[in-house]
mmCIF file with all atom_site columns, C-alpha atoms in Angstrom:
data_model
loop_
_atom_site.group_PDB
_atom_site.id
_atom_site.type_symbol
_atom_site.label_atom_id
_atom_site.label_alt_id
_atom_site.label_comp_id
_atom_site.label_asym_id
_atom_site.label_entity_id
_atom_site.label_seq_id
_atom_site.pdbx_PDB_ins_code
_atom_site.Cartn_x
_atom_site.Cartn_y
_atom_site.Cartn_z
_atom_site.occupancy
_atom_site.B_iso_or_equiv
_atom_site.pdbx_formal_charge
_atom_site.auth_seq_id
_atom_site.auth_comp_id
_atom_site.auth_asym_id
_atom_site.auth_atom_id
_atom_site.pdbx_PDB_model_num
ATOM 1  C CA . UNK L 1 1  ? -7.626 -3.466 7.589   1.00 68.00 ? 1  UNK L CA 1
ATOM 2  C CA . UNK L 1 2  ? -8.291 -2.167 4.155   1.00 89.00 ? 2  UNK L CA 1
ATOM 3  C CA . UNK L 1 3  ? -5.715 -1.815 0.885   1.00 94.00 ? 3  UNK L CA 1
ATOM 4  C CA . UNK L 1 4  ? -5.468 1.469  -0.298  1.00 96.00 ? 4  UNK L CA 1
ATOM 5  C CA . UNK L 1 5  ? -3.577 3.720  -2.550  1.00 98.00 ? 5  UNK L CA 1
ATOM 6  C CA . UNK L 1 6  ? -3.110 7.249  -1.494  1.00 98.00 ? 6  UNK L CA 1
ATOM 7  C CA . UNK L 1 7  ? -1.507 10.242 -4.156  1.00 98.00 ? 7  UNK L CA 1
ATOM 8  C CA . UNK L 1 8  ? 0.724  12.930 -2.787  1.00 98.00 ? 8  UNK L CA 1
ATOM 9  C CA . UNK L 1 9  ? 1.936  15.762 -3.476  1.00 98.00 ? 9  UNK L CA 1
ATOM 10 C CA . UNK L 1 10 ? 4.788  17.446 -1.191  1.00 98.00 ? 10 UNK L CA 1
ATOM 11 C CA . UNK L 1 11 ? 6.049  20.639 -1.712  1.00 98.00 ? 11 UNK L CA 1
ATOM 12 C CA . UNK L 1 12 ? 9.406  22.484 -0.596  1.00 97.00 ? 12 UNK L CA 1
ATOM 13 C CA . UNK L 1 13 ? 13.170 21.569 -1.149  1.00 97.00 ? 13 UNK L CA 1
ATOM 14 C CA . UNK L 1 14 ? 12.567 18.363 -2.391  1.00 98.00 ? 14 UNK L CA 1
ATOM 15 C CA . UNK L 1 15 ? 14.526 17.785 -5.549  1.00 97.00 ? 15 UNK L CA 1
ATOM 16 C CA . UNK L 1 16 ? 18.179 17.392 -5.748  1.00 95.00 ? 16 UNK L CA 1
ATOM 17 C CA . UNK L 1 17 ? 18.273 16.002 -1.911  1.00 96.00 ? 17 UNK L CA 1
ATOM 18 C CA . UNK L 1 18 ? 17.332 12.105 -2.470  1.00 96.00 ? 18 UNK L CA 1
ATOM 19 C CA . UNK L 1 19 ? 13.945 12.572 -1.802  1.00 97.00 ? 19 UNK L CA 1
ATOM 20 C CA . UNK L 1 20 ? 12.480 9.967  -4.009  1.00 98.00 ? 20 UNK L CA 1
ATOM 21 C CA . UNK L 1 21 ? 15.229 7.572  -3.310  1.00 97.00 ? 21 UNK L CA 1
ATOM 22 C CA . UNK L 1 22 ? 14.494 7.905  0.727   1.00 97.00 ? 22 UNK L CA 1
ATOM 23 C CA . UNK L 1 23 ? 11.002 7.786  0.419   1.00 98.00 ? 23 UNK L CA 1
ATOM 24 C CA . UNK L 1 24 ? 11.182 4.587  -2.038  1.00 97.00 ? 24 UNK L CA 1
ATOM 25 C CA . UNK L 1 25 ? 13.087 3.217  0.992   1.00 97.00 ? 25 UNK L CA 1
ATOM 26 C CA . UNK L 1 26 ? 10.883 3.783  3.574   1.00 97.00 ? 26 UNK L CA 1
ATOM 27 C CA . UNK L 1 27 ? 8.046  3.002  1.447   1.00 97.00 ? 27 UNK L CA 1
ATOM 28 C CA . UNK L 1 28 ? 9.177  -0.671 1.050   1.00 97.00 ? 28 UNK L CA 1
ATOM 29 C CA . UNK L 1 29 ? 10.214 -0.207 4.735   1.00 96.00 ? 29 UNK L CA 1
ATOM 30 C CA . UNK L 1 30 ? 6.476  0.211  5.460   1.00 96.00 ? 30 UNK L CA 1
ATOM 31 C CA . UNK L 1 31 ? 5.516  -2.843 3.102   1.00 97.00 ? 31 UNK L CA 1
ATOM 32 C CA . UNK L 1 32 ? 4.063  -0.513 0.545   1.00 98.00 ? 32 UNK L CA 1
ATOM 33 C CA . UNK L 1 33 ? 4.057  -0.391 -3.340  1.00 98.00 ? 33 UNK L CA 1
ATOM 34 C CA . UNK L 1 34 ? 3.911  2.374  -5.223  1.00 98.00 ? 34 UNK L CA 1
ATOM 35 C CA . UNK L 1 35 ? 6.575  5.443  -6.646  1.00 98.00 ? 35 UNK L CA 1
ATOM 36 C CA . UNK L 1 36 ? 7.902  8.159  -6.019  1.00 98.00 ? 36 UNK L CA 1
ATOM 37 C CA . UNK L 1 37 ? 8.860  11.146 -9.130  1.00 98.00 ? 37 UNK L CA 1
ATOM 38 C CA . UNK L 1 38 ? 9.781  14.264 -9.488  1.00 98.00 ? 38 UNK L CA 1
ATOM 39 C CA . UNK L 1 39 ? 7.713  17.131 -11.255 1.00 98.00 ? 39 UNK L CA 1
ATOM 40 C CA . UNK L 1 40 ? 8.445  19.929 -13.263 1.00 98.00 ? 40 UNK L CA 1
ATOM 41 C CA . UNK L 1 41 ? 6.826  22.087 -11.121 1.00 98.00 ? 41 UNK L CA 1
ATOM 42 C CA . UNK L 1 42 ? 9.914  21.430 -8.308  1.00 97.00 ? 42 UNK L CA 1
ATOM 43 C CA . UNK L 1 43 ? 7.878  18.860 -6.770  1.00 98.00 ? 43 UNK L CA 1
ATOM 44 C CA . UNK L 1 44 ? 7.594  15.073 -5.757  1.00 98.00 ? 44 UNK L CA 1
ATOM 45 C CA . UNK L 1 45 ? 4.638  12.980 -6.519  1.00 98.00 ? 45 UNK L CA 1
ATOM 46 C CA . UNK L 1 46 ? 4.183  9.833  -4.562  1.00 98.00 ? 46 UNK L CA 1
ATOM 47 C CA . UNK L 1 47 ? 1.999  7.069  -5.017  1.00 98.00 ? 47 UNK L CA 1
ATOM 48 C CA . UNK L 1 48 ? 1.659  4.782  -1.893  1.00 98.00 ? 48 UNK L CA 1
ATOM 49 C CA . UNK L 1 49 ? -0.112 1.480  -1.840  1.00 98.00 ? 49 UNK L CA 1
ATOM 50 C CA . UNK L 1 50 ? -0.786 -1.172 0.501   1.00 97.00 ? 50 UNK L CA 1
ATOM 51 C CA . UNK L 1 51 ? -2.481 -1.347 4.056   1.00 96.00 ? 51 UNK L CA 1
ATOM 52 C CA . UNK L 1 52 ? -4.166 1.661  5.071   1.00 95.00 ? 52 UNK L CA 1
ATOM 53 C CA . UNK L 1 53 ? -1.925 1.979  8.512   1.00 96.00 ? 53 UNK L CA 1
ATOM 54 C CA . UNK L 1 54 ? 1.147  1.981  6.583   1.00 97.00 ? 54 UNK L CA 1
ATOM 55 C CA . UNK L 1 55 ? 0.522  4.095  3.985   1.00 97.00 ? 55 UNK L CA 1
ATOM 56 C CA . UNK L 1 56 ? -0.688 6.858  7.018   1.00 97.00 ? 56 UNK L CA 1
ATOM 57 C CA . UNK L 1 57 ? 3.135  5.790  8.370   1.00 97.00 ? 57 UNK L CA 1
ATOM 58 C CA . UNK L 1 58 ? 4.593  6.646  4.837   1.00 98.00 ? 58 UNK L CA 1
ATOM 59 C CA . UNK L 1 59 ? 2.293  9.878  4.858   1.00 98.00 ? 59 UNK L CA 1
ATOM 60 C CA . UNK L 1 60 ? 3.417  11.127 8.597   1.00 97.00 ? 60 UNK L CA 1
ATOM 61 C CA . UNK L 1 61 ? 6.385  10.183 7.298   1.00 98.00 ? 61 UNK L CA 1
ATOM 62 C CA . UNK L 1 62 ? 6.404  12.046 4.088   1.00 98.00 ? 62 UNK L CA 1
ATOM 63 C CA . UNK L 1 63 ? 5.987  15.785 6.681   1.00 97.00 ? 63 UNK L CA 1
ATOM 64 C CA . UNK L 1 64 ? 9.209  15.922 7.458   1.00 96.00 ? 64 UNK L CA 1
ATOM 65 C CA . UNK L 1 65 ? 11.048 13.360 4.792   1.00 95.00 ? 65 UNK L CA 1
ATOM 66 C CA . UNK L 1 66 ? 14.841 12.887 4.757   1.00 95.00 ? 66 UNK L CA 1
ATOM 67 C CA . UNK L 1 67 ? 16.904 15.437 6.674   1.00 94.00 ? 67 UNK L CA 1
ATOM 68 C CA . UNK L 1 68 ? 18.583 16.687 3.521   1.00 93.00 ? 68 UNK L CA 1
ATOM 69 C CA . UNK L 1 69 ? 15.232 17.828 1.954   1.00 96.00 ? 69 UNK L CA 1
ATOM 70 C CA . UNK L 1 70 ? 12.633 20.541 3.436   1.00 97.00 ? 70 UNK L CA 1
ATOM 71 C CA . UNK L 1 71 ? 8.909  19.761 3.381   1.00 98.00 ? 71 UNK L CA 1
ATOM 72 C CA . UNK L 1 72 ? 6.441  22.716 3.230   1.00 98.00 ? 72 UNK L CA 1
ATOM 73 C CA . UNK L 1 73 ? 2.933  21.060 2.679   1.00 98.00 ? 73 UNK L CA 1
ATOM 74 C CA . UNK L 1 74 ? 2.032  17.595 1.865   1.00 98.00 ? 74 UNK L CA 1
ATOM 75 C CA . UNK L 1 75 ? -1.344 17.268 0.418   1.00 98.00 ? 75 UNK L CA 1
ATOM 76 C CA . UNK L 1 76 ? -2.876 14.150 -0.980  1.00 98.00 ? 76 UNK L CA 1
ATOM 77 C CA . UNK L 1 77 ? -6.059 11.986 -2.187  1.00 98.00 ? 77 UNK L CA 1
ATOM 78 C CA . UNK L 1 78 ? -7.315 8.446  -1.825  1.00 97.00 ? 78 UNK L CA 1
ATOM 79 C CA . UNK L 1 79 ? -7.653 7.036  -5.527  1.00 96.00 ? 79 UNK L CA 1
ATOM 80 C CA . UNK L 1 80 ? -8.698 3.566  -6.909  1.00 95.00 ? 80 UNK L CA 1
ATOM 81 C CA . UNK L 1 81 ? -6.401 0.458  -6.093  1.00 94.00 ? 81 UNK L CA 1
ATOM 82 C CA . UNK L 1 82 ? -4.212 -0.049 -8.402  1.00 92.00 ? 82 UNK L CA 1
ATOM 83 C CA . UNK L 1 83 ? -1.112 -2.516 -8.497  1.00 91.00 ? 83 UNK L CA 1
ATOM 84 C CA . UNK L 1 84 ? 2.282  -1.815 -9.011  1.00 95.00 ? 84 UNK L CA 1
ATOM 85 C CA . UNK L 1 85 ? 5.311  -4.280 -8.606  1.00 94.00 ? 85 UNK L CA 1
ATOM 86 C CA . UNK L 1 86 ? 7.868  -2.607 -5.655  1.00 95.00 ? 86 UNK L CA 1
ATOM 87 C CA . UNK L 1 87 ? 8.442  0.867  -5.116  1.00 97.00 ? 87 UNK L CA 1
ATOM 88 C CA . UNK L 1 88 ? 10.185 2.411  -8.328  1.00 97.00 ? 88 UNK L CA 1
ATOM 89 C CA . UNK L 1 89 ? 11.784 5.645  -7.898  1.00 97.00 ? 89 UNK L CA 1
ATOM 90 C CA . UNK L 1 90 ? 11.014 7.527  -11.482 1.00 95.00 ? 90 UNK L CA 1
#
């Protein structure tokens, strides 16, 4: 199985709920690297690295997210590798 990094980008109530914090959690839960920040737009970037069945966990994850939040779309892109230490919530 390949490493990869993926880039997100969900949409819908997802600021103010503990978004980022939940899906830091169940990023590391997965064995993943990466982060996960909040835009000005209203919303939440998340950079997911690691093996490429856990990251599509994190990302079938990331559809419905934490029951406080709402998810309307989830879009995202496979980008280079990169390395990041943990999964930092920015």
């Amino acid at each position: 199985m390949s490493q990869i990094c993926v880039k997100a980008l969900i949409t819908g109530m997802v600021q103010g709920v503990g978004f980022r914090f939940h899906t830091a959690h169940e990023g590391l839960k997965c064995g993943l690297t990466g982060y996960a920040k909040n835009l000005p737009d209203g919303s939440v970037e998340v950079m997911a690295c690691g093996q490429e069945d856990q990251v599509q966990q994190l990302l079938t994850w990331l559809q419905d997210g934490p029951r406080t939040s709402r998810v309307d779309s989830v879009s995202w892109e496979q980008i280079d590798w990169r390395h990041y230490d943990g999964f930092e919530i920015m």
